[in-house]
Structure formats: structure tokens, C-alpha cells
Short mmCIF file of C-alpha atoms in Angstrom, two decimals:
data_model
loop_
_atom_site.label_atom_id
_atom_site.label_comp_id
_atom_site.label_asym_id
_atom_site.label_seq_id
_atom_site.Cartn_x
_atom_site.Cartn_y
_atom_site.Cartn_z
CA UNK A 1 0.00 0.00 0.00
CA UNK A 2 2.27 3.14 -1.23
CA UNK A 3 1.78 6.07 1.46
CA UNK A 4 1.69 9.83 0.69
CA UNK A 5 4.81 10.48 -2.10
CA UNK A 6 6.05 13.84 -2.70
CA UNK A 7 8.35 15.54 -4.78
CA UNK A 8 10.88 16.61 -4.74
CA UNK A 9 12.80 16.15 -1.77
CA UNK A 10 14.65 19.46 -1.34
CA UNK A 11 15.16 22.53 -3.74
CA UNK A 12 16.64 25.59 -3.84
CA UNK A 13 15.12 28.71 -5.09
CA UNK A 14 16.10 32.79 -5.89
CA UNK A 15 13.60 35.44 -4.64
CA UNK A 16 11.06 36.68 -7.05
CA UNK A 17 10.85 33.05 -8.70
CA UNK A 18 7.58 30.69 -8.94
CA UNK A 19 8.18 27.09 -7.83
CA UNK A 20 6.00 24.03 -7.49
CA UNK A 21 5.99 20.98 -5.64
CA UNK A 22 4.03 17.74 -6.16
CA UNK A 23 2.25 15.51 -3.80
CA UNK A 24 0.13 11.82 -4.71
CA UNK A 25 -2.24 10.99 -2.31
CA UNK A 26 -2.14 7.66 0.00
CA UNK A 27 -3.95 4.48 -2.30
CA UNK A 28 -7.62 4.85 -1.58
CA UNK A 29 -7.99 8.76 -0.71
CA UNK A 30 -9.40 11.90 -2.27
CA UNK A 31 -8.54 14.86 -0.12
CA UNK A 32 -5.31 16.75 -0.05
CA UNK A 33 -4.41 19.02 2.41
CA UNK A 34 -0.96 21.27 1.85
CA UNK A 35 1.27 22.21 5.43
CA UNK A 36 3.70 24.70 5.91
CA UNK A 37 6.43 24.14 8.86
CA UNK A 38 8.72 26.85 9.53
CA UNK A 39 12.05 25.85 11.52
CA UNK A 40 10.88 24.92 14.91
CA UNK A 41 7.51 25.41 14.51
CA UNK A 42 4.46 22.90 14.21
CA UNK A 43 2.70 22.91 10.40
CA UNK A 44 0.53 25.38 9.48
CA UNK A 45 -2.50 25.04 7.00
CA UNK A 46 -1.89 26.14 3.88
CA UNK A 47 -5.03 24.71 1.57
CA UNK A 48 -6.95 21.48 0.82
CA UNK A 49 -8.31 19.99 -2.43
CA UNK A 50 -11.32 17.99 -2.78
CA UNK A 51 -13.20 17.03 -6.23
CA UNK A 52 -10.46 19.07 -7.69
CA UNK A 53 -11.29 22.49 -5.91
CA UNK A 54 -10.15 24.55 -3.11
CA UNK A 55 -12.61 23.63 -0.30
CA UNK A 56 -10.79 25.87 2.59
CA UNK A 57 -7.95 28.00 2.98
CA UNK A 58 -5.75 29.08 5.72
CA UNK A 59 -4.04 32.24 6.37
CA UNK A 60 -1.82 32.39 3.18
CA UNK A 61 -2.02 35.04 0.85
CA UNK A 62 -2.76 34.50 -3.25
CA UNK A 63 0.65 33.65 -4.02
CA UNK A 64 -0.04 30.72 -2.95
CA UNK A 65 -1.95 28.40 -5.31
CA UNK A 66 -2.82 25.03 -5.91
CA UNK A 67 -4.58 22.59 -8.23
CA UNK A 68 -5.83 18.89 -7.84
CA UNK A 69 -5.84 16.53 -11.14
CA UNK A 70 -8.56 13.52 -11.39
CA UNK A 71 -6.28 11.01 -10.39
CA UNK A 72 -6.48 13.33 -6.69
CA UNK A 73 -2.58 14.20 -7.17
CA UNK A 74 -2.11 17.66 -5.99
CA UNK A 75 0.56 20.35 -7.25
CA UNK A 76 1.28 23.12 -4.69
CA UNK A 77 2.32 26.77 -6.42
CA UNK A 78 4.43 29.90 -5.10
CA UNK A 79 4.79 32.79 -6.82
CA UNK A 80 7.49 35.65 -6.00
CA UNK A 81 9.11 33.63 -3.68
CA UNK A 82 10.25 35.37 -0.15
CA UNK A 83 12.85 34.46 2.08
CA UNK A 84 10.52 33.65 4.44
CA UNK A 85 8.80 30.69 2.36
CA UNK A 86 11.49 28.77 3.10
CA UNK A 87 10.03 25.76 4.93
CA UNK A 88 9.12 21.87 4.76
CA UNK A 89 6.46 21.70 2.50
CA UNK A 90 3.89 18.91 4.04
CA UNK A 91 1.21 17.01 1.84
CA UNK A 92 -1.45 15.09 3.37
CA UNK A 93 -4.14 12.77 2.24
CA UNK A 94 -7.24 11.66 3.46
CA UNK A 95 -10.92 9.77 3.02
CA UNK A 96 -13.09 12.10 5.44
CA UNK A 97 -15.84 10.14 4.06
CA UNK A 98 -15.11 7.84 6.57
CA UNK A 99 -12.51 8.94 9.20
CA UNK A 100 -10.70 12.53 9.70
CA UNK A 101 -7.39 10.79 10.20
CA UNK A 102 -4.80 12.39 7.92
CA UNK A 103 -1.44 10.58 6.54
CA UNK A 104 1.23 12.89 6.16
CA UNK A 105 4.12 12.90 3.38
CA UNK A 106 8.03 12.82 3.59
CA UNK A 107 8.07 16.82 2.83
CA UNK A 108 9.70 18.95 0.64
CA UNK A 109 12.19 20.99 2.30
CA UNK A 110 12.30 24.31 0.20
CA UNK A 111 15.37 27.08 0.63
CA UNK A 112 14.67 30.56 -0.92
CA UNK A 113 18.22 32.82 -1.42
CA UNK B 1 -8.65 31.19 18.09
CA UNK B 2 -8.32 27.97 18.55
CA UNK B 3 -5.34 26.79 20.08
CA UNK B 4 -3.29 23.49 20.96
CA UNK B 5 -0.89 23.76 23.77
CA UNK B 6 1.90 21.20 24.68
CA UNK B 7 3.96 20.31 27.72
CA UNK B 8 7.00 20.64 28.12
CA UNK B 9 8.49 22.27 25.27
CA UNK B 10 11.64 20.03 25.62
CA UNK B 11 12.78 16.53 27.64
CA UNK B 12 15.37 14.39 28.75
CA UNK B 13 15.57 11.01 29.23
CA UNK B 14 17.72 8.03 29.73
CA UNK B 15 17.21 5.05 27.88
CA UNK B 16 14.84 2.96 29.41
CA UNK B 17 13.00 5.91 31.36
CA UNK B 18 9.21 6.54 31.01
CA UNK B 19 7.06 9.65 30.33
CA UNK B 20 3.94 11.76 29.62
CA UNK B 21 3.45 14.54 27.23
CA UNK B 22 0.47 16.73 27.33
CA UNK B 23 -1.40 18.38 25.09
CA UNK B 24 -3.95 20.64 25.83
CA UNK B 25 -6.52 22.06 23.51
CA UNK B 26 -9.02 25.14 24.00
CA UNK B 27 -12.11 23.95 22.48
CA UNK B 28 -14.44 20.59 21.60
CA UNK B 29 -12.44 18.49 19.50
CA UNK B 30 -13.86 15.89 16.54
CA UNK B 31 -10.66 14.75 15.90
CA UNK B 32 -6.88 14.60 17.81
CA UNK B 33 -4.07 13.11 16.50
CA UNK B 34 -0.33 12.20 17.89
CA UNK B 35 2.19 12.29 15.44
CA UNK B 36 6.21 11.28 15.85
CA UNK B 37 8.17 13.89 13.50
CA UNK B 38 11.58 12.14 12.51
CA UNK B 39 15.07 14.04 12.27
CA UNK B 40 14.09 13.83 7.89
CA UNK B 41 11.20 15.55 8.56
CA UNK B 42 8.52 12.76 7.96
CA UNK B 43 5.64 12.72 10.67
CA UNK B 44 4.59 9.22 11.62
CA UNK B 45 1.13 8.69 12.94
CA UNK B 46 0.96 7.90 16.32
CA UNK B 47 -2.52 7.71 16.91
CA UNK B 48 -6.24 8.90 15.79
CA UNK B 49 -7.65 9.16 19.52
CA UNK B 50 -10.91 11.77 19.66
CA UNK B 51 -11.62 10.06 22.89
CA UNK B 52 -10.46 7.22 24.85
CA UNK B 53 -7.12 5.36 25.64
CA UNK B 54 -5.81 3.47 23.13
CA UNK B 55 -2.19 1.09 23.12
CA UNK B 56 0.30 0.60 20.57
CA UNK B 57 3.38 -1.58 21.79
CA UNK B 58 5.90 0.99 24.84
CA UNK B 59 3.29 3.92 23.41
CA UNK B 60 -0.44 4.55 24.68
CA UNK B 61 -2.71 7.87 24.53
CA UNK B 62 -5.57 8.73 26.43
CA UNK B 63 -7.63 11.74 25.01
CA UNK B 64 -10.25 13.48 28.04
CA UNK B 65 -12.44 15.27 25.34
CA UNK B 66 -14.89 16.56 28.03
CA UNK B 67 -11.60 18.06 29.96
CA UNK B 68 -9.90 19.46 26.22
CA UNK B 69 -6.53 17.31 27.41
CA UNK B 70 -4.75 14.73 26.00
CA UNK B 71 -1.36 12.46 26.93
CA UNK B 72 0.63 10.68 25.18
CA UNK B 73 2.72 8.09 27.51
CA UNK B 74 6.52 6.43 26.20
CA UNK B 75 7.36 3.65 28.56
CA UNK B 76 11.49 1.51 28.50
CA UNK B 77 12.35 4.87 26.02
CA UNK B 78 14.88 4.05 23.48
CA UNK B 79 17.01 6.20 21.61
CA UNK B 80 15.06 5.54 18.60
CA UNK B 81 12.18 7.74 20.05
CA UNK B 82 14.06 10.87 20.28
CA UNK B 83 12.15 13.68 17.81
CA UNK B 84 9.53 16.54 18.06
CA UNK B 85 6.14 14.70 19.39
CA UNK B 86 3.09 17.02 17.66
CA UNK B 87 -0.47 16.47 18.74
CA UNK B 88 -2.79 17.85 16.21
CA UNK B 89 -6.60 18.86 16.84
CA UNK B 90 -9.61 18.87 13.84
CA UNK B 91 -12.46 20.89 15.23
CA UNK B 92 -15.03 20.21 12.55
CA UNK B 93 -15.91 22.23 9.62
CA UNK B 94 -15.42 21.97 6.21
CA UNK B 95 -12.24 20.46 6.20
CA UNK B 96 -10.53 18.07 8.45
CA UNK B 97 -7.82 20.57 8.61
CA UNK B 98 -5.51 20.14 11.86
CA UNK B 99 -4.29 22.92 14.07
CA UNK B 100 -1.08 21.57 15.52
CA UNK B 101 0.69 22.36 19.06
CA UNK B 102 3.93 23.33 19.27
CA UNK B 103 5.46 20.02 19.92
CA UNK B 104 7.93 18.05 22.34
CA UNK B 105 10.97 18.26 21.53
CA UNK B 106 12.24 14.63 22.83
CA UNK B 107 15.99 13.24 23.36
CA UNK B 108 16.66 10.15 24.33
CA UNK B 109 20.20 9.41 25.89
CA UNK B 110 21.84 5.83 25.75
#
């Protein structure tokens, strides 16, 4: 049973430039939530996808953006990247259908210059 | 807002030692989870324990939903369970977004 996959691992990115990161869902789930951890800090909600749409988001402004494809994979977006995005990049996947339980993904640690 | 407090910030232990870490949250929770963040970054479920005490091998939780506390307990600690310790609260909505504490920051000596 593959678990949450993202990618990639790490990357390094110059202010003012647009990155995205990739995240598949755990086999069997439809929802994709999208964390932010700064150093030393718990994760903070970013977004999640469900049916391919934003259903909530946190307190992140527009530059920020995401998208979910059919298959439930979800791409996370950043425009005009700040020094202060740099962070692990957390995707999570879940079935709320049936239980709120969430299964988290290996990150992607992200480094803005 | 809604917040998710834990206790204590940091710990100590020798190998072999036991202990509790708290995690206290301000309102009705539908959902709490324990997670185990490793030195890579990946959090491991711990457990999914709105209410009740469940068991899982040296690790147990009990969740007090009507008291907005719950603990997680490490017994014979190994250095293997050194990491940050999150507990994470869903309080309904339309997501099943989680509002995380702080964490424990946990070493384990040998």
C-alpha cells in the first residue's frame, strides 16, 4: 500500500521566482491538504483539495496556489518567492468520508536565497 | 482562536525511562491526532484518539475530550524515540484541517 509520495525532496530557489511541488495521495484517498512548517515550529495550513477544488484555505495570501488533477494528485504553487517561504512543504491525504485521520508525506524541504 | 498547547516544550531522558506529554486544547475536539516527527522531517502517525485510551506496543494515549486534554505516555524509552512529538486537533468544519501544538521536543540518551 504506497503512502503519501512527494516531490521533490529538497530545492533551492532565488527570490522573485515561482516554484512548485508535487504531492500523490495515499492508495484509496481523495482529499489533499498542503502544510507549511517553519524551523521549529508545528505545520501550518496552507489549503486542501477535494473534487479538484479549493474547499478551505488558511491564512496564506494568493501567491499561494494550488490545483488537484482527477487522479487526486495535488501540485502546490508559489509565486514571488520570499525568504521567508522557506520551509518543509507537508502534503497530506485523506478519506473524510469515513474517518478525519490524515497521513502525512516525507516533505519537501524548500530554501529561498 | 483555537489553540493546541503542549507540555514541556523540551525533555530528557535516559534510555529505558518513562514519560507523559500533554497536550492541551481550547475547544471541543472531533478529531486529535499524535504524530512522531523524525530528524528527515517525515511525521509518523501515532494515533487517531478523539476520545479514549488506546495502546500501541511501549506507546499509549488517552484523550479526556470533556476536559480538552490529551497524553501521550513512552514507557522503557529508546534512543530511537528521540524527535519533536506534535499532537494535532480537527475541530469540525469543512475540512478536516488540523491545528497543531507546538510540539515536544524529545531526546533520548543511551
Amino acid at each position: 500500500d504506497a503512502g503519501v509520495t512527494q516531490s521533490p525532496t529538497h530545492l533551492i530557489k532565488t527570490r522573485g521566482q515561482q516554484v512548485t511541488l508535487r504531492c500523490s495521495p495515499k492508495s484509496g484517498h481523495d482529499t489533499v491538504s498542503w502544510y507549511q512548517q517553519a524551523l521549529g515550529q508545528g505545520p501550518q495550513f496552507i489549503f486542501q483539495y477535494y473534487e479538484e477544488e479549493e474547499r478551505q484555505r488558511g491564512n496564506f495570501p494568493d501567491r499561494f496556489s494550488g490545483h488537484q488533477f482527477p487522479n487526486y494528485s495535488s501540485e502546490l504553487n508559489v509565486n514571488a518567492l520570499l525568504l521567508g517561504d522557506s520551509a518543509l512543504y507537508l502534503c497530506a491525504s485523506s478519506f473524510p468520508e469515513t474517518t478525519y485521520e490524515q497521513y502525512f508525506g516525507p516533505g519537501t524541504r524548500l530554501t529561498v536565497t | 482562536g483555537i489553540q493546541v498547547e503542549q507540555s514541556p516544550p523540551d525533555l530528557i531522558l535516559q534510555e529505558g525511562a518513562n514519560s507523559t506529554l500533554r497536550c492541551n486544547f481550547s475547544d471541543s475536539v472531533n478529531n486529535l491526532q499524535w504524530f512522531h516527527q523524525n530528524p528527515w522531517g517525515q511525521l509518523i502517525n501515532l494515533f487517531y484518539i478523539p476520545s479514549g485510551t488506546k495502546q500501541n506496543g511501549r506507546l499509549s494515549a488517552t484523550t479526556v475530550a470533556t476536559e480538552r486534554y490529551s497524553l501521550l505516555y513512552i514507557s522503557s524509552s529508546q534512543t530511537t524515540d528521540s524527535g519533536v512529538y506534535f499532537c494535532a486537533a480537527y475541530y469540525g468544519g469543512a475540512t478536516n484541517k488540523l491545528i497543531f501544538g507546538t510540539g515536544t521536543l524529545l531526546a533520548v540518551q543511551p
